[in-house]
Structure formats: structure tokens, C-alpha cells
Amino acid sequence: MEKVVLVTGANSGIGLALCERLLSQDSEVRLCLACRNTGRAEAARSTLLTSHPGARVDLLHLDVGSVRSVLRAAQEVKARYPRLDHLYLNAGIMPNPQVDIKAFFKGLFSSNAINMFTTAEGILTQQDRLNADGLQEVFATNLFGHFLLVRELEPLLCQAERPSKVVWTSSSNALRSAFSLEDLQHSSGTEPYSSSKYASDLLSLALNRHHNAQGLFSSVICPGLVMTNLTYGILPSFFWTLLMPIMWFIRIFTNTLTLTPYNGAEALNWLFLQKPESLDSRAKYHSMTSGLGNNYTHPRQMDIDEETSEALYGMLLELEKVIRRQITEEPGRQ
């Protein structure tokens, strides 16, 4: 039976690696590549069809950082498909990442080196900005746009006779210390990426609480440390040239350095094969790669609680009402 799978941010990195792996193991998958850059999406589609000539691969223009784009794309999805079996919320941004070089070298020669490499805790900050909708860009792209997409696609996802999976690409950098309900969009902080990823962990728990009975099941993954365009933007290229031998050495002692998009997509691919009812809603499923190059998935309990999760869910619902009202009241709209 055909399985309809929509992947946001599917034109490169972990998203594209996931699509390649899904087509390799299931000939009945129908993929929808939901991407902001149409040209890159077409190139990704061509790459997939070269290795899988008979595959069904559709394209969808979607900028999850734009409310209007999310609403338009959702309407198109509902017109195309009678249901969605899997929705991978993989797109994300980390604008203008900056590293505290002094803290980095101090941590490099300390007992905290492995944790620093795997989470970037204490060394990584970002500069955020407002988008066209008046929302903080990282919050809008990494969290709210995906939340709105799920809300719009509930008719395709909430079909109890055929359970669906929503899967969030989170991070080991999703830290409780970076998140605050009083500053939901993290407009006053320096870790919007970490805040948005922690919020996605909380939101996944809330989605399960509200929608499991309707057949929608939500899970969270961490791809490990993967070398993608997002990662390479953190440090100058010559730093990565110096660091890569160290990182390969560190992987002997920690299995979270997945390094390649293929390895980083391990947990995403593993979840595709699981029965949604069997998954732990409080677990984050980590992609792991051993020092010998063997990939596997390992669940770890998330540092989340139901009270904060429910409060976040309610606040997002209220923000959704405000944003929809603003769009409705725009001049020229009926």
C-alpha cells in the first residue's frame, strides 16, 4: 500500500539523505519534497530519480518561516493527497552562528570536550531578527511554521483507522536553560536555536496528549553532530580542516558524532519502520554511529514536563489566532 511521506527541508543534508534511504527500502513510498528553494528542490528530485527511476517524487514550495507560504502549501497538500502517513519536520535555520573562541579552546582541553562537541553548550550563540510576519525568524522557521503546518494538515494526519507519524528533527542543543515561556520567541536571548529546539520537544509531547486518540503520533529525533551547510556555517572553513581529525578521534569515545547526513538520518529512517503506538512520547531518538561506522538508534528521556508542554501548546494556539486575524484583516483580502 502506498505511503505518503512529506519532508520539509528535503533538498539537502539530512532531509535528502532520509529521502534516499526511504526510497531504497520501500518501493511504495510516495515522497513530497517540501522546500523553500525551488531550484534546489528540482535538483534533489533529479538526484533521487536518477538512483530510483520508478519512484514517485513530488515537489512542494514551502517556506516554513512564512505563515502565508505555510497556509498556501497546506492547501495544496490537502488538494493532492487523501492522507499523510509520515510528516517529517526537518527544515530549520541557525542564522549568524557565532562561537566564543576563548570558551571553545578552554573547553577543548578540558573534561567537558566531548559534551562541547556534541551539544555546543556554552560556546554557541546566534543573532536573530524579525521576519515579514513580525515573528522572530528562528522561532517562526524552526517551530511556529511547523506547528501551523501540522494544524492545517490535521484532516490528513488524524485518521484513527490508519495512524500517522509526525517526526521533529530536534537537537542535543535543545536545552531547558535556553527556553522561557515568558520569552516564547527568545527575542531577548542569544540562543534562539536551542530555545526553538527545546520548544519542539515540548510541543511533540503536547501533540501526543491531544491527538493520539485521533491517530496522530509525534516523535522527536536528534541527528547527532552532522556536517551540513548549517554546521559548516558555525566556524571558518580552515577551522573545520583542523578539527576533523580530532572529531574522528573523539568518535571512538562517543557515538553521537554521526558526521555524515546519511548517518544523521538513521533515527528518522528507524522511526519510519516502527509502529507509532509502540514509541515513547517522552523519548528523543538519537542517531548513533559507532567508532567502527555502525549506525543505530538510541532513545533518551527528554528533560520536559507536561505542565510546561501544555502551557506552550496553549500559547501557540493563541498566537495562531492572532496571526490568522492579522492576515484576514490585511487590506485587499476578502
Tab-separated table of C-alpha atoms in Angstrom:
chain	number	residue	atom	x	y	z
A	1	MET	CA	0.000	0.000	0.000
A	2	GLU	CA	1.314	3.441	-0.940
A	3	LYS	CA	2.716	5.519	1.935
A	4	VAL	CA	2.655	9.285	1.510
A	5	VAL	CA	5.658	10.962	3.139
A	6	LEU	CA	6.202	14.728	3.308
A	7	VAL	CA	9.656	16.011	4.285
A	8	THR	CA	10.379	19.678	4.946
A	9	GLY	CA	13.890	20.838	4.128
A	10	ALA	CA	14.363	17.864	1.810
A	11	ASN	CA	16.660	19.379	-0.813
A	12	SER	CA	19.960	18.738	1.005
A	13	GLY	CA	21.632	17.395	4.114
A	14	ILE	CA	19.724	15.102	6.443
A	15	GLY	CA	16.402	15.645	4.642
A	16	LEU	CA	17.765	14.496	1.286
A	17	ALA	CA	19.630	11.589	2.904
A	18	LEU	CA	16.378	10.458	4.526
A	19	CYS	CA	14.558	10.546	1.192
A	20	GLU	CA	17.270	8.443	-0.427
A	21	ARG	CA	17.093	5.884	2.373
A	22	LEU	CA	13.291	5.667	2.262
A	23	LEU	CA	13.243	5.049	-1.484
A	24	SER	CA	15.932	2.387	-1.116
A	25	GLN	CA	13.922	0.335	1.346
A	26	ASP	CA	10.286	0.870	0.319
A	27	SER	CA	9.235	0.966	-3.321
A	28	GLU	CA	5.695	2.064	-2.392
A	29	VAL	CA	6.754	5.334	-0.784
A	30	ARG	CA	5.401	8.482	-2.407
A	31	LEU	CA	7.636	11.377	-1.417
A	32	CYS	CA	6.769	15.051	-1.251
A	33	LEU	CA	9.831	17.297	-1.026
A	34	ALA	CA	8.685	20.475	0.711
A	35	CYS	CA	11.379	23.099	0.155
A	36	ARG	CA	11.867	26.853	0.132
A	37	ASN	CA	14.283	26.920	-2.820
A	38	THR	CA	12.547	25.568	-5.925
A	39	GLY	CA	15.738	25.174	-7.945
A	40	ARG	CA	17.447	23.108	-5.262
A	41	ALA	CA	14.306	21.038	-4.801
A	42	GLU	CA	14.233	20.203	-8.513
A	43	ALA	CA	17.909	19.226	-8.373
A	44	ALA	CA	17.220	16.975	-5.369
A	45	ARG	CA	14.313	15.361	-7.189
A	46	SER	CA	16.516	14.678	-10.218
A	47	THR	CA	19.155	13.110	-7.986
A	48	LEU	CA	16.602	10.814	-6.370
A	49	LEU	CA	15.061	9.794	-9.692
A	50	THR	CA	18.493	9.022	-11.139
A	51	SER	CA	19.051	6.360	-8.492
A	52	HIS	CA	15.354	5.368	-8.310
A	53	PRO	CA	13.869	5.853	-11.825
A	54	GLY	CA	10.442	4.464	-10.937
A	55	ALA	CA	9.960	6.470	-7.743
A	56	ARG	CA	7.103	8.901	-7.186
A	57	VAL	CA	8.663	12.148	-6.023
A	58	ASP	CA	6.574	15.321	-5.854
A	59	LEU	CA	7.679	18.884	-5.159
A	60	LEU	CA	6.025	21.438	-2.919
A	61	HIS	CA	7.101	25.043	-2.488
A	62	LEU	CA	7.150	25.724	1.251
A	63	ASP	CA	8.903	28.334	3.340
A	64	VAL	CA	8.099	27.335	6.920
A	65	GLY	CA	9.324	30.735	8.052
A	66	SER	CA	6.400	32.416	6.279
A	67	VAL	CA	2.846	31.997	7.572
A	68	ARG	CA	1.356	32.729	4.150
A	69	SER	CA	3.610	30.149	2.493
A	70	VAL	CA	2.629	27.516	5.079
A	71	LEU	CA	-1.081	28.171	4.557
A	72	ARG	CA	-0.766	28.038	0.755
A	73	ALA	CA	1.324	24.870	0.833
A	74	ALA	CA	-1.070	23.151	3.242
A	75	GLN	CA	-3.993	23.836	0.926
A	76	GLU	CA	-2.034	22.335	-1.954
A	77	VAL	CA	-1.185	19.231	0.081
A	78	LYS	CA	-4.832	18.724	1.025
A	79	ALA	CA	-5.801	19.011	-2.641
A	80	ARG	CA	-3.171	16.459	-3.721
A	81	TYR	CA	-3.385	13.702	-1.114
A	82	PRO	CA	-6.230	11.993	0.761
A	83	ARG	CA	-3.938	11.368	3.765
A	84	LEU	CA	-0.379	11.703	5.078
A	85	ASP	CA	1.327	8.700	6.612
A	86	HIS	CA	4.534	10.454	7.694
A	87	LEU	CA	5.315	14.137	8.177
A	88	TYR	CA	8.996	14.869	8.795
A	89	LEU	CA	9.512	18.374	10.214
A	90	ASN	CA	13.160	18.689	9.295
A	91	ALA	CA	13.671	22.235	7.964
A	92	GLY	CA	15.482	24.619	10.271
A	93	ILE	CA	17.825	27.591	10.480
A	94	MET	CA	20.614	28.830	12.727
A	95	PRO	CA	21.324	32.366	11.477
A	96	ASN	CA	24.644	34.080	12.059
A	97	PRO	CA	26.089	31.470	14.427
A	98	GLN	CA	28.999	32.748	16.484
A	99	VAL	CA	31.471	30.797	18.584
A	100	ASP	CA	33.102	32.096	21.728
A	101	ILE	CA	36.645	31.181	20.639
A	102	LYS	CA	38.088	31.612	24.115
A	103	ALA	CA	35.456	29.289	25.613
A	104	PHE	CA	35.952	26.856	22.733
A	105	PHE	CA	39.695	26.391	23.281
A	106	LYS	CA	39.218	26.296	27.039
A	107	GLY	CA	36.669	23.518	26.623
A	108	LEU	CA	38.773	21.700	24.024
A	109	PHE	CA	41.393	20.817	26.614
A	110	SER	CA	39.005	20.074	29.463
A	111	SER	CA	36.911	17.161	30.686
A	112	ASN	CA	33.927	18.871	29.004
A	113	ALA	CA	35.359	18.499	25.484
A	114	ILE	CA	33.083	15.666	24.354
A	115	ASN	CA	29.931	17.363	25.639
A	116	MET	CA	31.029	20.618	23.978
A	117	PHE	CA	31.442	18.919	20.605
A	118	THR	CA	28.127	17.076	20.817
A	119	THR	CA	25.922	19.912	22.125
A	120	ALA	CA	27.853	23.191	21.557
A	121	GLU	CA	26.731	24.090	25.075
A	122	GLY	CA	28.388	27.234	26.394
A	123	ILE	CA	30.161	28.225	23.175
A	124	LEU	CA	27.499	28.893	20.522
A	125	THR	CA	25.281	31.962	20.171
A	126	GLN	CA	23.150	33.316	17.323
A	127	GLN	CA	21.750	36.651	16.230
A	128	ASP	CA	18.028	36.604	15.415
A	129	ARG	CA	15.753	39.091	13.664
A	130	LEU	CA	12.097	39.719	12.878
A	131	ASN	CA	10.582	38.266	9.712
A	132	ALA	CA	7.857	39.698	7.464
A	133	ASP	CA	5.146	38.340	9.781
A	134	GLY	CA	6.596	40.195	12.764
A	135	LEU	CA	7.852	36.969	14.358
A	136	GLN	CA	11.374	36.104	15.424
A	137	GLU	CA	12.867	34.310	12.433
A	138	VAL	CA	14.278	31.254	14.232
A	139	PHE	CA	11.100	30.723	16.246
A	140	ALA	CA	8.968	31.087	13.106
A	141	THR	CA	11.040	28.699	10.990
A	142	ASN	CA	12.019	26.022	13.477
A	143	LEU	CA	8.812	25.893	15.497
A	144	PHE	CA	5.764	28.001	14.682
A	145	GLY	CA	5.686	27.345	10.933
A	146	HIS	CA	5.825	23.613	11.544
A	147	PHE	CA	3.185	23.873	14.275
A	148	LEU	CA	0.889	25.717	11.871
A	149	LEU	CA	1.570	23.127	9.155
A	150	VAL	CA	0.537	20.298	11.499
A	151	ARG	CA	-2.595	22.222	12.464
A	152	GLU	CA	-3.547	22.739	8.814
A	153	LEU	CA	-2.880	19.111	7.896
A	154	GLU	CA	-4.785	17.562	10.789
A	155	PRO	CA	-7.525	16.243	8.430
A	156	LEU	CA	-4.849	14.187	6.624
A	157	LEU	CA	-2.988	13.150	9.768
A	158	CYS	CA	-5.839	12.441	12.186
A	159	GLN	CA	-7.348	9.290	10.712
A	160	ALA	CA	-7.657	6.781	13.539
A	161	GLU	CA	-8.031	3.783	11.229
A	162	ARG	CA	-4.561	4.472	9.803
A	163	PRO	CA	-2.179	6.101	12.336
A	164	SER	CA	0.234	8.765	11.132
A	165	LYS	CA	3.642	9.880	12.399
A	166	VAL	CA	4.897	13.412	12.874
A	167	VAL	CA	8.652	13.493	13.431
A	168	TRP	CA	10.579	16.571	14.608
A	169	THR	CA	14.294	16.989	13.931
A	170	SER	CA	15.493	18.369	17.250
A	171	SER	CA	18.988	18.642	18.682
A	172	SER	CA	21.148	17.741	21.653
A	173	ASN	CA	21.418	21.533	21.966
A	174	ALA	CA	17.722	21.669	22.956
A	175	LEU	CA	18.348	22.959	26.470
A	176	ARG	CA	15.779	23.824	29.127
A	177	SER	CA	18.015	26.696	30.252
A	178	ALA	CA	17.590	28.437	26.880
A	179	PHE	CA	13.767	28.305	26.889
A	180	SER	CA	11.283	30.515	28.710
A	181	LEU	CA	7.517	30.758	28.426
A	182	GLU	CA	7.876	34.451	29.323
A	183	ASP	CA	10.025	34.975	26.201
A	184	LEU	CA	8.477	32.388	23.895
A	185	GLN	CA	10.181	33.690	20.746
A	186	HIS	CA	13.514	34.199	22.537
A	187	SER	CA	13.679	37.822	21.456
A	188	SER	CA	15.778	38.792	24.474
A	189	GLY	CA	18.267	35.916	24.447
A	190	THR	CA	21.278	34.736	22.469
A	191	GLU	CA	20.316	31.079	21.952
A	192	PRO	CA	17.205	31.128	19.722
A	193	TYR	CA	18.155	27.845	18.052
A	194	SER	CA	18.426	25.984	21.355
A	195	SER	CA	15.183	27.593	22.560
A	196	SER	CA	13.290	26.604	19.412
A	197	LYS	CA	14.513	23.024	19.565
A	198	TYR	CA	13.579	22.646	23.228
A	199	ALA	CA	10.158	24.053	22.366
A	200	SER	CA	9.746	21.418	19.636
A	201	ASP	CA	10.452	18.721	22.242
A	202	LEU	CA	7.709	20.165	24.445
A	203	LEU	CA	5.306	20.545	21.540
A	204	SER	CA	5.755	16.936	20.455
A	205	LEU	CA	4.624	15.794	23.897
A	206	ALA	CA	1.556	18.061	23.710
A	207	LEU	CA	0.614	16.784	20.247
A	208	ASN	CA	0.596	13.234	21.560
A	209	ARG	CA	-1.558	14.192	24.504
A	210	HIS	CA	-4.101	15.955	22.290
A	211	HIS	CA	-4.093	13.776	19.175
A	212	ASN	CA	-3.088	10.166	19.887
A	213	ALA	CA	-6.755	9.239	20.149
A	214	GLN	CA	-7.280	10.583	16.613
A	215	GLY	CA	-4.386	8.546	15.204
A	216	LEU	CA	-1.634	11.191	15.170
A	217	PHE	CA	1.604	10.229	16.937
A	218	SER	CA	4.549	12.592	17.356
A	219	SER	CA	8.226	11.759	17.956
A	220	VAL	CA	11.484	13.677	18.288
A	221	ILE	CA	14.936	12.779	16.984
A	222	CYS	CA	18.459	14.106	17.321
A	223	PRO	CA	20.693	13.510	14.277
A	224	GLY	CA	23.911	13.847	16.258
A	225	LEU	CA	26.701	16.109	15.066
A	226	VAL	CA	26.353	16.104	11.285
A	227	MET	CA	28.480	18.065	8.845
A	228	THR	CA	25.926	20.017	6.793
A	229	ASN	CA	25.671	23.583	5.496
A	230	LEU	CA	24.213	24.526	8.884
A	231	THR	CA	27.228	23.110	10.707
A	232	TYR	CA	29.856	24.465	8.343
A	233	GLY	CA	28.486	27.971	8.880
A	234	ILE	CA	29.457	27.924	12.548
A	235	LEU	CA	33.226	28.166	12.017
A	236	PRO	CA	35.538	29.300	9.198
A	237	SER	CA	36.474	26.505	6.792
A	238	PHE	CA	40.095	26.313	7.958
A	239	PHE	CA	38.869	25.543	11.485
A	240	TRP	CA	36.963	22.523	10.203
A	241	THR	CA	40.074	21.346	8.366
A	242	LEU	CA	41.934	21.389	11.679
A	243	LEU	CA	39.077	19.919	13.711
A	244	MET	CA	38.003	16.983	11.560
A	245	PRO	CA	40.878	14.665	12.612
A	246	ILE	CA	40.076	15.490	16.255
A	247	MET	CA	36.395	14.755	15.689
A	248	TRP	CA	37.118	11.387	14.092
A	249	PHE	CA	39.310	10.574	17.097
A	250	ILE	CA	36.623	11.666	19.586
A	251	ARG	CA	34.105	9.403	17.841
A	252	ILE	CA	35.999	6.457	19.305
A	253	PHE	CA	34.705	7.564	22.715
A	254	THR	CA	31.250	8.920	21.835
A	255	ASN	CA	28.738	7.637	19.306
A	256	THR	CA	26.898	10.951	18.827
A	257	LEU	CA	29.349	12.210	16.172
A	258	THR	CA	27.428	10.852	13.198
A	259	LEU	CA	29.242	13.305	10.878
A	260	THR	CA	27.517	12.405	7.572
A	261	PRO	CA	23.898	13.193	6.582
A	262	TYR	CA	23.315	9.502	5.852
A	263	ASN	CA	24.321	8.569	9.401
A	264	GLY	CA	22.416	11.512	10.861
A	265	ALA	CA	19.212	10.298	9.189
A	266	GLU	CA	19.422	6.947	10.995
A	267	ALA	CA	16.813	7.760	13.668
A	268	LEU	CA	14.463	9.299	11.089
A	269	ASN	CA	14.707	6.165	8.993
A	270	TRP	CA	14.319	3.888	12.033
A	271	LEU	CA	11.111	5.652	13.103
A	272	PHE	CA	9.656	5.088	9.633
A	273	LEU	CA	9.779	1.353	10.326
A	274	GLN	CA	8.209	1.438	13.803
A	275	LYS	CA	4.588	1.153	14.848
A	276	PRO	CA	3.689	4.605	16.196
A	277	GLU	CA	1.789	3.177	19.157
A	278	SER	CA	4.970	1.481	20.404
A	279	LEU	CA	7.031	4.678	20.683
A	280	ASP	CA	7.794	6.585	23.879
A	281	SER	CA	6.411	10.140	23.693
A	282	ARG	CA	8.972	11.340	26.263
A	283	ALA	CA	11.983	9.900	24.445
A	284	LYS	CA	14.233	11.629	21.972
A	285	TYR	CA	15.524	9.099	19.461
A	286	HIS	CA	19.208	9.709	18.776
A	287	SER	CA	21.088	8.730	15.644
A	288	MET	CA	24.285	6.984	16.720
A	289	THR	CA	27.375	5.853	14.833
A	290	SER	CA	29.983	3.678	16.481
A	291	GLY	CA	33.709	4.120	16.045
A	292	LEU	CA	33.548	1.255	13.543
A	293	GLY	CA	30.897	3.066	11.494
A	294	ASN	CA	27.831	1.057	12.561
A	295	ASN	CA	24.584	3.056	12.721
A	296	TYR	CA	21.853	2.531	15.293
A	297	THR	CA	19.115	4.437	17.153
A	298	HIS	CA	19.142	5.036	20.886
A	299	PRO	CA	16.257	6.578	22.913
A	300	ARG	CA	16.965	9.023	25.734
A	301	GLN	CA	14.418	10.589	28.050
A	302	MET	CA	13.864	14.299	27.390
A	303	ASP	CA	14.078	16.969	30.079
A	304	ILE	CA	10.441	18.039	29.665
A	305	ASP	CA	7.287	18.213	31.779
A	306	GLU	CA	3.595	18.137	30.926
A	307	GLU	CA	2.743	21.450	32.590
A	308	THR	CA	5.220	23.444	30.501
A	309	SER	CA	4.295	21.431	27.415
A	310	GLU	CA	0.611	22.220	27.831
A	311	ALA	CA	1.308	25.905	28.521
A	312	LEU	CA	3.381	26.163	25.335
A	313	TYR	CA	0.669	24.439	23.299
A	314	GLY	CA	-1.936	26.881	24.566
A	315	MET	CA	0.269	29.883	23.830
A	316	LEU	CA	0.899	28.688	20.279
A	317	LEU	CA	-2.839	28.258	19.721
A	318	GLU	CA	-3.393	31.841	20.877
A	319	LEU	CA	-0.603	33.132	18.644
A	320	GLU	CA	-2.137	31.236	15.738
A	321	LYS	CA	-5.430	33.086	16.296
A	322	VAL	CA	-3.635	36.436	16.319
A	323	ILE	CA	-1.680	35.703	13.144
A	324	ARG	CA	-4.742	34.429	11.291
A	325	ARG	CA	-6.684	37.535	12.312
A	326	GLN	CA	-3.884	39.776	11.075
A	327	ILE	CA	-3.870	38.043	7.710
A	328	THR	CA	-7.657	38.234	7.412
A	329	GLU	CA	-7.649	41.955	8.192
A	330	GLU	CA	-4.954	42.797	5.630
A	331	PRO	CA	-6.087	45.403	3.078
A	332	GLY	CA	-7.284	43.828	-0.149
A	333	ARG	CA	-8.254	40.472	1.396
A	334	GLN	CA	-11.859	39.323	1.369
